Short mmCIF file of C-alpha atoms and ligand atoms in Angstrom, two decimals:
data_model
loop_
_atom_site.label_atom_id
_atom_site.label_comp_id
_atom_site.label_asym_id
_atom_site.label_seq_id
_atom_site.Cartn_x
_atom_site.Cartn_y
_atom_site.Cartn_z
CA UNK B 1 -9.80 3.33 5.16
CA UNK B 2 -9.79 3.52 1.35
CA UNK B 3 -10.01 0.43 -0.95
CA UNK B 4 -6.41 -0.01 -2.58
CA UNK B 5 -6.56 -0.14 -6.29
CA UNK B 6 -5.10 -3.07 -8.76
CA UNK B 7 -2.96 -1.86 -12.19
CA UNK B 8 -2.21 -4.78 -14.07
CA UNK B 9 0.65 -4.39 -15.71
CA UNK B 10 0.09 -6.63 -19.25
CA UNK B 11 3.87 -6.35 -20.84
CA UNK B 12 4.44 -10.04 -20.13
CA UNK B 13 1.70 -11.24 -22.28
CA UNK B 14 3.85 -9.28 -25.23
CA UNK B 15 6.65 -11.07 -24.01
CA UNK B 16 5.25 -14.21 -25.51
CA UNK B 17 3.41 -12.69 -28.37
CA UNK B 18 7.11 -11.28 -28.87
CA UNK B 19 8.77 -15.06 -28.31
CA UNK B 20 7.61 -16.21 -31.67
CA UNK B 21 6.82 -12.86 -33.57
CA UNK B 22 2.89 -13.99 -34.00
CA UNK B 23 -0.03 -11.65 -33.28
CA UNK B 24 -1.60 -14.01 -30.63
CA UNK B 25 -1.29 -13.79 -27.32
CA UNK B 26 -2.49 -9.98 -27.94
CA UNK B 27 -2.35 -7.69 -24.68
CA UNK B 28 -4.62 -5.29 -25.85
CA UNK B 29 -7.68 -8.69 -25.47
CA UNK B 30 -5.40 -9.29 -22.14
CA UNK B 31 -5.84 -6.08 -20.98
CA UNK B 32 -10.07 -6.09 -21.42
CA UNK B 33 -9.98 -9.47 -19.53
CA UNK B 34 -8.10 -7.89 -16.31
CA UNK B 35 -10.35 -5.25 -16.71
CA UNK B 36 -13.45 -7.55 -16.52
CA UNK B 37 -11.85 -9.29 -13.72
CA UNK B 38 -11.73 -6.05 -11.73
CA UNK B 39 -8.15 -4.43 -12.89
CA UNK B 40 -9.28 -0.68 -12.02
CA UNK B 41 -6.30 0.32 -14.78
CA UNK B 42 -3.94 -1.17 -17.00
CA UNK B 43 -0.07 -0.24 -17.26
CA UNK B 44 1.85 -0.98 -20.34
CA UNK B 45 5.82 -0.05 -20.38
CA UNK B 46 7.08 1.15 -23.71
CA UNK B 47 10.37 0.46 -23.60
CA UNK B 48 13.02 1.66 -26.34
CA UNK B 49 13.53 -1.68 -27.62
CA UNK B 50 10.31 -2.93 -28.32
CA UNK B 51 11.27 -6.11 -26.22
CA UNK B 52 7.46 -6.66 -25.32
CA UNK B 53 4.86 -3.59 -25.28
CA UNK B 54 4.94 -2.22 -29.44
CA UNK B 55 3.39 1.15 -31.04
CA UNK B 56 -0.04 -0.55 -31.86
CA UNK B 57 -0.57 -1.86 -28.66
CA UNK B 58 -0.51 1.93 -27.42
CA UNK B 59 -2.83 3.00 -29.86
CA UNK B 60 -4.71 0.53 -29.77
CA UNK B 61 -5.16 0.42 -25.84
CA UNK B 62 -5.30 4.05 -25.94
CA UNK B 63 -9.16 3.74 -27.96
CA UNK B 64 -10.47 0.59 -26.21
CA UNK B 65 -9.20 0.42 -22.50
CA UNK B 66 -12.38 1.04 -20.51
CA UNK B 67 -10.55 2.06 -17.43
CA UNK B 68 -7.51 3.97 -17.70
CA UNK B 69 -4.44 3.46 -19.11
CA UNK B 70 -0.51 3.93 -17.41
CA UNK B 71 1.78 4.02 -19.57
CA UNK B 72 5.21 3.44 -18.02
CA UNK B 73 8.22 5.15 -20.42
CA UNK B 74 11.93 6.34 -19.72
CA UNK B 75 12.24 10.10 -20.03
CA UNK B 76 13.82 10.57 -23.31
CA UNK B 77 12.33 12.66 -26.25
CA UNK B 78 10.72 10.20 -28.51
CA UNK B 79 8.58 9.42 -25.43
CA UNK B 80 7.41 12.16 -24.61
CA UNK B 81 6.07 13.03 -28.30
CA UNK B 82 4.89 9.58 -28.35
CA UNK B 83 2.74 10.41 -25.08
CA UNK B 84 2.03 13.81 -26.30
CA UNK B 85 -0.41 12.01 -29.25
CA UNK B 86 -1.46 9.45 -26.81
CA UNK B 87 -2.34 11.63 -23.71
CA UNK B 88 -2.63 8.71 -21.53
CA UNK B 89 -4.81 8.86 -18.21
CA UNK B 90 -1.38 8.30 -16.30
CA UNK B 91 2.02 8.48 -17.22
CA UNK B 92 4.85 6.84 -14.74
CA UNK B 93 8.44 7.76 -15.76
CA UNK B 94 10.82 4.75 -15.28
CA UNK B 95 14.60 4.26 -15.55
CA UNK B 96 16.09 2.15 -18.78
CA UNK B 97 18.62 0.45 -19.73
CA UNK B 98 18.70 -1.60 -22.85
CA UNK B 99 20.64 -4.23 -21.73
CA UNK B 100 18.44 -5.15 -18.07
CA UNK B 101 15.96 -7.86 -17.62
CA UNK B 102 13.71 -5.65 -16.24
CA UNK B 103 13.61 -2.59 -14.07
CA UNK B 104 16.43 -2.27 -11.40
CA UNK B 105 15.84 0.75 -9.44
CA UNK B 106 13.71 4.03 -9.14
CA UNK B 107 14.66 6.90 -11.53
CA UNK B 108 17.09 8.89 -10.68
CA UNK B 109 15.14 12.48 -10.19
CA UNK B 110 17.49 14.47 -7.91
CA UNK B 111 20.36 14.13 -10.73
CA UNK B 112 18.27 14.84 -13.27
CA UNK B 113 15.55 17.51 -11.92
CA UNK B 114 15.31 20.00 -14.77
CA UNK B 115 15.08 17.27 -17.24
CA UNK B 116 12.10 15.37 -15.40
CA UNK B 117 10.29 18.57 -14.15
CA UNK B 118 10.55 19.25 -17.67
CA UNK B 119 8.95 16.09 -19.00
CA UNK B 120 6.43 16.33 -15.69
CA UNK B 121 5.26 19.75 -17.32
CA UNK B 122 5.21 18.53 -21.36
CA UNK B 123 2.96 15.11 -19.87
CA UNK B 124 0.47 17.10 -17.48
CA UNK B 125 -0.12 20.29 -20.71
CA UNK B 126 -1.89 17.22 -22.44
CA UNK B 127 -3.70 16.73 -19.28
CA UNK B 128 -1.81 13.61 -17.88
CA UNK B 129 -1.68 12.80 -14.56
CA UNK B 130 2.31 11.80 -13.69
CA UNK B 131 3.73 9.51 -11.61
CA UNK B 132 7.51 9.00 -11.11
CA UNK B 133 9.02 5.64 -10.25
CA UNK B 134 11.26 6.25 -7.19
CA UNK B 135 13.13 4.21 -4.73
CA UNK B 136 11.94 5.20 -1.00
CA UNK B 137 14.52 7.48 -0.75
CA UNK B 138 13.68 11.04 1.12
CA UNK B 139 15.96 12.90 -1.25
CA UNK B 140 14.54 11.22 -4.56
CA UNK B 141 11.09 12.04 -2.95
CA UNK B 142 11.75 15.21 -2.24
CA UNK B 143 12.99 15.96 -6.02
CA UNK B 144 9.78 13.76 -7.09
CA UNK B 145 7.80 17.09 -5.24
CA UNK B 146 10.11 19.65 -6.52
CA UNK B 147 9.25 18.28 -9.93
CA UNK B 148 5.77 18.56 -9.97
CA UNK B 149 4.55 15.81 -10.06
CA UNK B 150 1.29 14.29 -8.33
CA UNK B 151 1.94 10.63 -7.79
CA UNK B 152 5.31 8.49 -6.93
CA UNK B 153 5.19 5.20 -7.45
CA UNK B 154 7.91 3.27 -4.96
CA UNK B 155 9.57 0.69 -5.74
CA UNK B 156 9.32 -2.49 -4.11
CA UNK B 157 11.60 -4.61 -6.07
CA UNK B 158 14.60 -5.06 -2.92
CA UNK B 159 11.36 -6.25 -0.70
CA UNK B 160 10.20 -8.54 -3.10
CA UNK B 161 13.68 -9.35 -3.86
CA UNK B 162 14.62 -10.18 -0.03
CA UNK B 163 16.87 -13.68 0.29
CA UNK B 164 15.06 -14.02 4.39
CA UNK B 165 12.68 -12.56 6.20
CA UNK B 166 14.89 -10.34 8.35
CA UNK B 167 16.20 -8.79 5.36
CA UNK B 168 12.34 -8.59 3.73
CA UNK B 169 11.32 -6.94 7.44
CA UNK B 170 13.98 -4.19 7.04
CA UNK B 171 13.06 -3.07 3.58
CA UNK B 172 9.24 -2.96 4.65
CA UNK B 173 10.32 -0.60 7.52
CA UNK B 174 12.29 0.90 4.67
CA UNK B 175 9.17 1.52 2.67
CA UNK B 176 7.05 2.52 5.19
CA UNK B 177 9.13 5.21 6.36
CA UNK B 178 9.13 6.70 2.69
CA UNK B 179 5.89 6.07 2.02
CA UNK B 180 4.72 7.71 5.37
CA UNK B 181 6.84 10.85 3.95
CA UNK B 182 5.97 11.02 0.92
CA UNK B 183 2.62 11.11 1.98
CA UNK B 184 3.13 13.87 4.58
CA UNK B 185 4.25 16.13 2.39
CA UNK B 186 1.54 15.82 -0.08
CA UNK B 187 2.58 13.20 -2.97
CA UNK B 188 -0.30 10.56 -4.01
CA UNK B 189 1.74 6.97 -3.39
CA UNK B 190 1.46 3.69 -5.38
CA UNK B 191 3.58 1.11 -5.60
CA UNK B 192 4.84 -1.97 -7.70
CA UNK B 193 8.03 -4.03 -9.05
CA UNK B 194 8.21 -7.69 -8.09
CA UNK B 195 4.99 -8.15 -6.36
CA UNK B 196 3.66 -11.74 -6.24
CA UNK B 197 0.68 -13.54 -4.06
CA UNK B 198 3.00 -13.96 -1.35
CA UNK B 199 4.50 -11.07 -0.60
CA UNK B 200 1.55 -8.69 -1.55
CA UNK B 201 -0.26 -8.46 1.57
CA UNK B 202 1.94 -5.97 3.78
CA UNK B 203 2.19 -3.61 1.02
CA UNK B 204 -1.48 -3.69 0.16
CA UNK B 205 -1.62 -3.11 4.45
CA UNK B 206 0.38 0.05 4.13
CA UNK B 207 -2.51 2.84 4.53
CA UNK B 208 -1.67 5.43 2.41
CA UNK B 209 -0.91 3.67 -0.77
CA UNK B 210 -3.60 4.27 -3.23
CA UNK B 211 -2.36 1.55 -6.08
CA UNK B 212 -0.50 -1.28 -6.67
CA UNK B 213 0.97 -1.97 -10.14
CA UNK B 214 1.60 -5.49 -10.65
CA UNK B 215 2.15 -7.63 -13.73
CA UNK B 216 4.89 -10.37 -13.79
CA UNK B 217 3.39 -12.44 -11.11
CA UNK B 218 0.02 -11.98 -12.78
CA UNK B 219 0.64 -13.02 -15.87
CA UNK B 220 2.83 -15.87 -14.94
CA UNK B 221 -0.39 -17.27 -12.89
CA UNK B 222 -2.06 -17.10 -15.43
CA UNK B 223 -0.70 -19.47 -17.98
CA UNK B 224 -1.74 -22.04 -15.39
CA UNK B 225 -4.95 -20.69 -13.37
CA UNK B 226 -6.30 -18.07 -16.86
CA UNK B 227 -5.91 -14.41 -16.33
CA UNK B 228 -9.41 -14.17 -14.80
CA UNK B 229 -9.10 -15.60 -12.00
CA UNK B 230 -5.10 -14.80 -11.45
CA UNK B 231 -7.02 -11.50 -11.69
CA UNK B 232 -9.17 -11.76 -9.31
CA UNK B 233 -7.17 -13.74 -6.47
CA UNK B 234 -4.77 -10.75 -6.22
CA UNK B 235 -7.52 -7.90 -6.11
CA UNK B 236 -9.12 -10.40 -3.51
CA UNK B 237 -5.70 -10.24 -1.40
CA UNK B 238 -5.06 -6.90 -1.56
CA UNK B 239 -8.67 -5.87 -0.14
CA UNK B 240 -8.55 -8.77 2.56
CA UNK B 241 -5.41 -6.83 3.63
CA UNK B 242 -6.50 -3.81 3.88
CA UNK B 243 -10.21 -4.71 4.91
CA UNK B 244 -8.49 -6.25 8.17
CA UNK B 245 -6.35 -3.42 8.51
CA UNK B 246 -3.44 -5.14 8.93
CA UNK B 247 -0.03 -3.50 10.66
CA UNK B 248 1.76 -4.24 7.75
CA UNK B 249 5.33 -5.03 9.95
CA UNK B 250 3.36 -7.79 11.86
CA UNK B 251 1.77 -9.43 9.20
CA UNK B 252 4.39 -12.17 9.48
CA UNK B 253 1.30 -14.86 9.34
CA UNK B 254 0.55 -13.48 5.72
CA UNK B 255 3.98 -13.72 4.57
CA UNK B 256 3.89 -16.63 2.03
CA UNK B 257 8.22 -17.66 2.86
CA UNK B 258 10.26 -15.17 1.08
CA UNK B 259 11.46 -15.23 -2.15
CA UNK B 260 12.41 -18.90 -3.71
CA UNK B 261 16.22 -19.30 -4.65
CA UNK B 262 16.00 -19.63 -8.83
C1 DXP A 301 8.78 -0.06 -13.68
C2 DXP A 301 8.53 -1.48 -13.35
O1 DXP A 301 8.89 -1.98 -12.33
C3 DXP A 301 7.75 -2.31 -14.28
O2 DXP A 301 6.52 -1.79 -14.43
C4 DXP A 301 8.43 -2.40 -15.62
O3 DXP A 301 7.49 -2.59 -16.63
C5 DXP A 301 9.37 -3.60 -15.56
O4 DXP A 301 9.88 -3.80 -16.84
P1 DXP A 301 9.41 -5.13 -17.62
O5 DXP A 301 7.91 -5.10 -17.67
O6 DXP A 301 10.09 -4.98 -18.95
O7 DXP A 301 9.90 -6.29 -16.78
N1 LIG A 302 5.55 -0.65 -11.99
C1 LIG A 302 5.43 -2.04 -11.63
C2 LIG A 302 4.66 -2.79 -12.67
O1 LIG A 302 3.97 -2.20 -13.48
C3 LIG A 302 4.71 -4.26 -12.70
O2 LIG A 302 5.93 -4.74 -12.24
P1 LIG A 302 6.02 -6.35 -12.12
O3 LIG A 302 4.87 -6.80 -11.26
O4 LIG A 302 5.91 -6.90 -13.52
O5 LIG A 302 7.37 -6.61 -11.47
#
């Protein structure tokens, strides 16, 4: 069974550089620590606003990441010419809207399917590999093949988001049975949205997911444990889970008590 591989998602440590408008804390230094700690590729999500993840980072990333870059982005136009003078390892297509705290759902490829197969085809000219970010939903998955594109990325944001664990069971089964599909017929599957150290392990246990993309629960260890080792405790869970070969829908035991009440 393959190893599954760690994106760390570094938009959170340009929340706080954003908090105060300084230069410090800079996610392009953030980004070469995860990598050190074993992050086998850094995401960054452009968004419209500018709310965390700016121009220079991108550039600058784009010269000094030693092991690849995924940059997240909605599908409009000043995106994709932004990517087309980037060429970024990986590009994963996301859903935006201005006024959400973060992501809220997969993209919406079946009502859109010229429009993203056209992006798919602009991104992968400049030889970028594309991933779309997709709720584990056969039709969406289906469009995500029609479109062309290599890799989905599901969403795991209602798991993480689960109020008890009969409700956090169901949307496992839920992602399993997309994830088994997608597979089947042929898409490359990561995942990400809302993963932390406790709910980590039956996803990383899911077999044919080749990456997990997490950043929130990363960064927010690390302004207490330093990004190193936050880092490296998450890499170290993921493996353990899928070194034991866990069945990801009795891993119960690993569950660290679903998500707390804010
Ligand atoms: C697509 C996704 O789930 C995240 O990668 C995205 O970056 C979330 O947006 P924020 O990072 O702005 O919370
Ligand atoms: N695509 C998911 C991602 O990059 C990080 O999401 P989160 O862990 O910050 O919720």
């Amino acid at each position: 069974m393959k190893d599954i591989l760690l994106g760390v998602n570094v938009d959170h440590i340009a929340t706080l550089r954003q908090a105060r408008g300084t230069s410090y804390p800079d996610p392009v230094h953030a980004a070469s620590v995860a990598e050190h700690a074993g992050a086998d590729g850094i995401t960054i999500h452009l968004r419209e606003d500018r709310r965390h993840i700016n121009d220079r980072d991108v550039e600058v990333m784009a010269r000094t990441l030693q092991t690849r870059m995924n940059l997240e982005m909605a599908v409009t136009e000043e995106m994709l010419t932004i990517a087309a003078g980037i060429k970024p390892e990986f590009c994963c297509l996301v859903p935006e809207k201005r006024e959400e705290l973060t992501t809220e759902g997969g993209l919406d490829v079946a009502g859109q399917l010229d429009k993203v197969t056209d992006a798919v085809r602009r991104l992968q000219s400049h030889g970028t590999t594309v991933s779309l970010f997709i709720d584990a939903d056969i039709v969406q998955i289906d469009a995500a093949k029609a479109t062309g594109a290599t890799f989905i990325e599901i969403h795991t944001g209602q798991y993480a988001e689960a109020e008890n664990e009969q409700e956090m069971h169901a949307e496992l089964v839920r992602l399993i049975k997309g994830i088994e599909y997608a597979d089947s017929i042929g898409l490359k599957v990561n995942a990400g949205h809302g993963l932390t150290y406790f709910n980590v392990k039956p996803i990383a246990a899911i077999p044919q997911v080749i990456e997990l993309n997490i950043g929130h629960a990363i960064i927010a260890r690390a302004a207490i444990d330093g990004l190193d080792k936050a880092v490296r405790d998450m890499k170290k869970l993921m493996l353990e889970a899928r070194a034991m070969k866990l069945d990801p829908l009795s891993t119960h035991s690993v569950y660290g008590g679903v998500k707390a009440k804010p």
